[in-house]
JSON list of C-alpha atoms in Angstrom, two decimals:
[
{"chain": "A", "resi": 1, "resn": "UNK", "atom": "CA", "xyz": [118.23, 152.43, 95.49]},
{"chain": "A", "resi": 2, "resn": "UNK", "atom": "CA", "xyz": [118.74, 154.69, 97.93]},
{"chain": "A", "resi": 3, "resn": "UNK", "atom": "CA", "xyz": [119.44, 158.39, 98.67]},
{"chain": "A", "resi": 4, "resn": "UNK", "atom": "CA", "xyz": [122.94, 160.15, 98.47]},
{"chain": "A", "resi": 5, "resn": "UNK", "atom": "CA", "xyz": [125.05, 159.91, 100.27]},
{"chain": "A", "resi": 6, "resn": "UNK", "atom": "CA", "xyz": [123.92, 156.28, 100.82]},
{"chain": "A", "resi": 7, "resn": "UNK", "atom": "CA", "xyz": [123.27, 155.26, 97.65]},
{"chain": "A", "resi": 8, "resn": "UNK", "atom": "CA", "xyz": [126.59, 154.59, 96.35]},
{"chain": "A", "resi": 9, "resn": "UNK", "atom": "CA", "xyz": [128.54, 154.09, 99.17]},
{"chain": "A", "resi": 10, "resn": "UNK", "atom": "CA", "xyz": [126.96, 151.13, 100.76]},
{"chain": "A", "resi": 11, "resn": "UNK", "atom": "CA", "xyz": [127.31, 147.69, 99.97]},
{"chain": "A", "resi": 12, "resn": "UNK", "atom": "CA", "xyz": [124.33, 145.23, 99.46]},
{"chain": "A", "resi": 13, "resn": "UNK", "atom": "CA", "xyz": [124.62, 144.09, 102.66]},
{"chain": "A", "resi": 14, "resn": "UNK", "atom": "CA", "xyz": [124.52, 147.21, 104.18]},
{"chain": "A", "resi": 15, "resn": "UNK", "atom": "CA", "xyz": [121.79, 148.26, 102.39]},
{"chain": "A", "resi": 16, "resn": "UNK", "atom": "CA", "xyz": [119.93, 145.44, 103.40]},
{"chain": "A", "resi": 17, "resn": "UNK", "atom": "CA", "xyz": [120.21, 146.92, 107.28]},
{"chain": "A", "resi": 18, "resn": "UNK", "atom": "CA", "xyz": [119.67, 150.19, 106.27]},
{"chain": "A", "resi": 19, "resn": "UNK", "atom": "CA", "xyz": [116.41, 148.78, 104.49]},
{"chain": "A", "resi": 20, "resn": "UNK", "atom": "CA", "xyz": [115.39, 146.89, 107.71]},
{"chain": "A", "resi": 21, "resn": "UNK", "atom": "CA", "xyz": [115.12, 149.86, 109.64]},
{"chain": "A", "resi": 22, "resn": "UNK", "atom": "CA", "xyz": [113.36, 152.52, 107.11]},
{"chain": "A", "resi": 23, "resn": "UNK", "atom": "CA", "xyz": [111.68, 150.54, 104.17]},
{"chain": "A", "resi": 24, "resn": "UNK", "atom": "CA", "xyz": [111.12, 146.91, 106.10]},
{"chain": "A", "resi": 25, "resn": "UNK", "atom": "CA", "xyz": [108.64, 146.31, 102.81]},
{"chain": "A", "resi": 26, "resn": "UNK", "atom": "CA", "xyz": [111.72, 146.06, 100.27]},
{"chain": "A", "resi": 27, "resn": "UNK", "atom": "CA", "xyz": [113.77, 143.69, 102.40]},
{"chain": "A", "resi": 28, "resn": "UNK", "atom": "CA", "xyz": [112.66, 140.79, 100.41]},
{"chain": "A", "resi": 29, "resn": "UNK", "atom": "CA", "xyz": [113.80, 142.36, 97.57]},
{"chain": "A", "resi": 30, "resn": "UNK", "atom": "CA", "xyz": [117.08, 143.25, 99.05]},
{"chain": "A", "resi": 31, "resn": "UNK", "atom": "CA", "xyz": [117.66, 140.00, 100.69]},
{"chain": "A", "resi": 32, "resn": "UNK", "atom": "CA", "xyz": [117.04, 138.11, 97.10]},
{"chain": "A", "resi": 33, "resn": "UNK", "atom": "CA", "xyz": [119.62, 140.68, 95.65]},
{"chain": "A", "resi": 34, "resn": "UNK", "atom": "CA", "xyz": [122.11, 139.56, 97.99]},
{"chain": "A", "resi": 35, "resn": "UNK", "atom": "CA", "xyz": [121.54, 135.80, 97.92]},
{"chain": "A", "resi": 36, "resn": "UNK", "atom": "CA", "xyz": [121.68, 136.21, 94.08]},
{"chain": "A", "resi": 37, "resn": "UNK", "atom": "CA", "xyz": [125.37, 138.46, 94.56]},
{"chain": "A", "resi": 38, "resn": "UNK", "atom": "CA", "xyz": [126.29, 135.90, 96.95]},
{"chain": "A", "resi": 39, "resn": "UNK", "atom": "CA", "xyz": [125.35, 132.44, 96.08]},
{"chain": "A", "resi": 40, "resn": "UNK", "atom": "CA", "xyz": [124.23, 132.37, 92.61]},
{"chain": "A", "resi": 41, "resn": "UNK", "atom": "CA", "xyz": [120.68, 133.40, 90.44]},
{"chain": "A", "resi": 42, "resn": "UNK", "atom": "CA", "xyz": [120.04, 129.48, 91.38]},
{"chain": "A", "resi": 43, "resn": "UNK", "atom": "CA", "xyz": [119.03, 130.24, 94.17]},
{"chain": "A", "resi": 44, "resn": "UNK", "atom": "CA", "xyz": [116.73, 132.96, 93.68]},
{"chain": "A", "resi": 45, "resn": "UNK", "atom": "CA", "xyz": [115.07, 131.79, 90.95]},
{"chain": "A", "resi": 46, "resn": "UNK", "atom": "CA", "xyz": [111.83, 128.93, 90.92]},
{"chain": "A", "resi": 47, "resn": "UNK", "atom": "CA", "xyz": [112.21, 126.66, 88.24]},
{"chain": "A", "resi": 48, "resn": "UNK", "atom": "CA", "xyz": [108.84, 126.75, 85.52]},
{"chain": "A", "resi": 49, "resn": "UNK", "atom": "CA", "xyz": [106.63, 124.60, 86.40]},
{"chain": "A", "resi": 50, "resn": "UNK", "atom": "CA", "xyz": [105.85, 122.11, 83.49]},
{"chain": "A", "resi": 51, "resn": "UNK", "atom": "CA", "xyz": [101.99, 121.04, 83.81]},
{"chain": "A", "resi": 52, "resn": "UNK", "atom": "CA", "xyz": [102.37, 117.83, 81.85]},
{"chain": "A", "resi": 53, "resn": "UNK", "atom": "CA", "xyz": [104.90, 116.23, 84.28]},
{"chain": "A", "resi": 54, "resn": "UNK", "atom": "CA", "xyz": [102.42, 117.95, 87.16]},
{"chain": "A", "resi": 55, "resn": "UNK", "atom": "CA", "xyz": [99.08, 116.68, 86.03]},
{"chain": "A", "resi": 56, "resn": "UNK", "atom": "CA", "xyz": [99.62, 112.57, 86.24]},
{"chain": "A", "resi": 57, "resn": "UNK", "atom": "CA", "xyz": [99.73, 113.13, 89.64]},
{"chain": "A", "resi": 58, "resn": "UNK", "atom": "CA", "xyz": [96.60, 115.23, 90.00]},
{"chain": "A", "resi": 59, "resn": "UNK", "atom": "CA", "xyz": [93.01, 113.37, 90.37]},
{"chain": "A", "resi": 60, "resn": "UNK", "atom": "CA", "xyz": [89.67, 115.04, 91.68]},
{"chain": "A", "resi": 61, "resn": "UNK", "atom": "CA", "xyz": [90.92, 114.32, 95.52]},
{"chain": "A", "resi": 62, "resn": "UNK", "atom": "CA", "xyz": [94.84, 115.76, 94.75]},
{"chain": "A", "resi": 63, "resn": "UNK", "atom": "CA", "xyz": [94.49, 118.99, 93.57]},
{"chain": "A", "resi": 64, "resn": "UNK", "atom": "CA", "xyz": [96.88, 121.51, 92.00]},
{"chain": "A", "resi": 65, "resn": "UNK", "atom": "CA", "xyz": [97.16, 124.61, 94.19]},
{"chain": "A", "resi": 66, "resn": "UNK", "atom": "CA", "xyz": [99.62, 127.66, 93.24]},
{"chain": "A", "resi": 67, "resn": "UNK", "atom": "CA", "xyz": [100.88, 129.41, 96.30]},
{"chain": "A", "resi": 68, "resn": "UNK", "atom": "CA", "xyz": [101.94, 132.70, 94.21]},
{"chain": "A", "resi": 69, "resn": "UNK", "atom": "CA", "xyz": [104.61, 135.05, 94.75]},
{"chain": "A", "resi": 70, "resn": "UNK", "atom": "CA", "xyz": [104.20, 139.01, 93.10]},
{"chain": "A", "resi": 71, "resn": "UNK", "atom": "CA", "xyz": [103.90, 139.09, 89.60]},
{"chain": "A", "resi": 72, "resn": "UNK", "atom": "CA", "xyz": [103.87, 135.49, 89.13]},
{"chain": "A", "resi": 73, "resn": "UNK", "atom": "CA", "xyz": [100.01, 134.48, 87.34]},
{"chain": "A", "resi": 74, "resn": "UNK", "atom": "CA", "xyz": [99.71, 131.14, 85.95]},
{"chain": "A", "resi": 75, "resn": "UNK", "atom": "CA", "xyz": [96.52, 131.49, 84.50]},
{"chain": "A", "resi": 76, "resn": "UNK", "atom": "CA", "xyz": [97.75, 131.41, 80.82]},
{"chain": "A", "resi": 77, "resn": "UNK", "atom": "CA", "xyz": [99.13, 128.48, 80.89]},
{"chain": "A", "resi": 78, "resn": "UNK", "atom": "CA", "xyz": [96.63, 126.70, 83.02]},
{"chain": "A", "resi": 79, "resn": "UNK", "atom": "CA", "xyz": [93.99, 127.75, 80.35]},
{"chain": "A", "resi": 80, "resn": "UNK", "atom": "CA", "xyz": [96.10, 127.01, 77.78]},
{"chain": "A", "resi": 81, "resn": "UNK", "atom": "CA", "xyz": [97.19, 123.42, 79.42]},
{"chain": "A", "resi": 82, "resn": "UNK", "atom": "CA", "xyz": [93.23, 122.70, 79.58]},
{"chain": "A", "resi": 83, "resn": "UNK", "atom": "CA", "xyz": [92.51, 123.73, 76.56]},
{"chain": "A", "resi": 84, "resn": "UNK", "atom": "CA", "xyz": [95.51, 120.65, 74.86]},
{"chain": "A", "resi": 85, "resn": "UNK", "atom": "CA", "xyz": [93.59, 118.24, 76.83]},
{"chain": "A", "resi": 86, "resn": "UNK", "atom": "CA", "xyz": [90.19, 119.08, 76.29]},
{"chain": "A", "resi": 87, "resn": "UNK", "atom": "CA", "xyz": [89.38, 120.06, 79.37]},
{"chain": "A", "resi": 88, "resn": "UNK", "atom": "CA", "xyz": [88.51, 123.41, 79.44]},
{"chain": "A", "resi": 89, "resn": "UNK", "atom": "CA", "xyz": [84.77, 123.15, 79.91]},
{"chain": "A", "resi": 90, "resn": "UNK", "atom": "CA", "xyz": [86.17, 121.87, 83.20]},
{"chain": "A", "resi": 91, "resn": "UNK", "atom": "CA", "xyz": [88.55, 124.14, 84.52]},
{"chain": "A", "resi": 92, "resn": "UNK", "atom": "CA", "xyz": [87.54, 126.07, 87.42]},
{"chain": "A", "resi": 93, "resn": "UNK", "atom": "CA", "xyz": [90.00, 128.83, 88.72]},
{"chain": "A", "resi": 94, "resn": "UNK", "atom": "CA", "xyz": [89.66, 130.88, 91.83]},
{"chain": "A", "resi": 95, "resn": "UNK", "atom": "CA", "xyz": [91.85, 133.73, 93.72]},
{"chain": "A", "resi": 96, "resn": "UNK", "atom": "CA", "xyz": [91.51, 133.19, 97.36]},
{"chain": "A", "resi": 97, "resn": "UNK", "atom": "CA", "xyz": [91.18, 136.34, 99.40]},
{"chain": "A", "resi": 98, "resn": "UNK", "atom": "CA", "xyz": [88.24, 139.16, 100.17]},
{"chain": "A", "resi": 99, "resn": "UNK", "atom": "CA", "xyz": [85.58, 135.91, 101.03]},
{"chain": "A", "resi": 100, "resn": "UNK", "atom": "CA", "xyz": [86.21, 133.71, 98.30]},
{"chain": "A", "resi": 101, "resn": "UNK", "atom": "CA", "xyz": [86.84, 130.43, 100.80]},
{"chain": "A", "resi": 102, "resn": "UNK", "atom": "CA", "xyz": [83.57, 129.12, 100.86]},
{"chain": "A", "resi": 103, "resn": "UNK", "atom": "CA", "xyz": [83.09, 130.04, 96.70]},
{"chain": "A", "resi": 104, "resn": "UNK", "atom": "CA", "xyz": [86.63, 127.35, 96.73]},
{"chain": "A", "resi": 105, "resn": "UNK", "atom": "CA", "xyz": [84.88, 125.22, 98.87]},
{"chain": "A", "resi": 106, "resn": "UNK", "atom": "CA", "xyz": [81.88, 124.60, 96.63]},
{"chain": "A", "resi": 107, "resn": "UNK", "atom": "CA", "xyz": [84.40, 123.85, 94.04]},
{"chain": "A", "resi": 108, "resn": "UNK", "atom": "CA", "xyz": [86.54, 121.27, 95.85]}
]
């Protein structure tokens, strides 16, 4: 939200360009505001991913990898997935970042 006088006076679009020049970093947040106003929660929001219509397609050379937005942490349900199938004396889970790419390399 932003200051008075702006704050209620200014449409979500508006905002949005205000937001561009001053606080670039919430633009994204902003943006998905409007395109939720606009066009529907639909397409804002990424449908769960279900890991038992995911894994038939997985093998040791095709791989599951989570590109993750903020907030979003599938570890739970990755562990808990494993764990139904018996394999979690096989799971292996790494956050990339800070020099972990050759640590992921060793475990590809």
């Amino acid at each position: 939200a932003l200051p008075e006088p702006w704050g209620g006076g200014l449409n979500t679009f508006q905002t949005m360009c205000v937001l561009k020049i001053f606080r670039q970093e919430k633009l994204v947040f902003s943006t998905e505001k409007y395109v939720s106003e606009k066009l529907g929660k639909a397409f804002t929001e990424s449908p769960p991913i279900i890991l038992a219509d995911v894994f038939p397609d997985t093998s040791a050379n095709t791989p599951v990898i989570f590109v993750l937005s903020t907030g979003s942490d599938p570890t739970g349900s990755l562990i808990k997935f494993a764990e139904e199938r018996g394999y979690l004396n096989k799971f292996q889970s790494i956050s990339l970042g800070q020099g972990q790419g050759p640590v992921a390399e060793r475990l590809i």
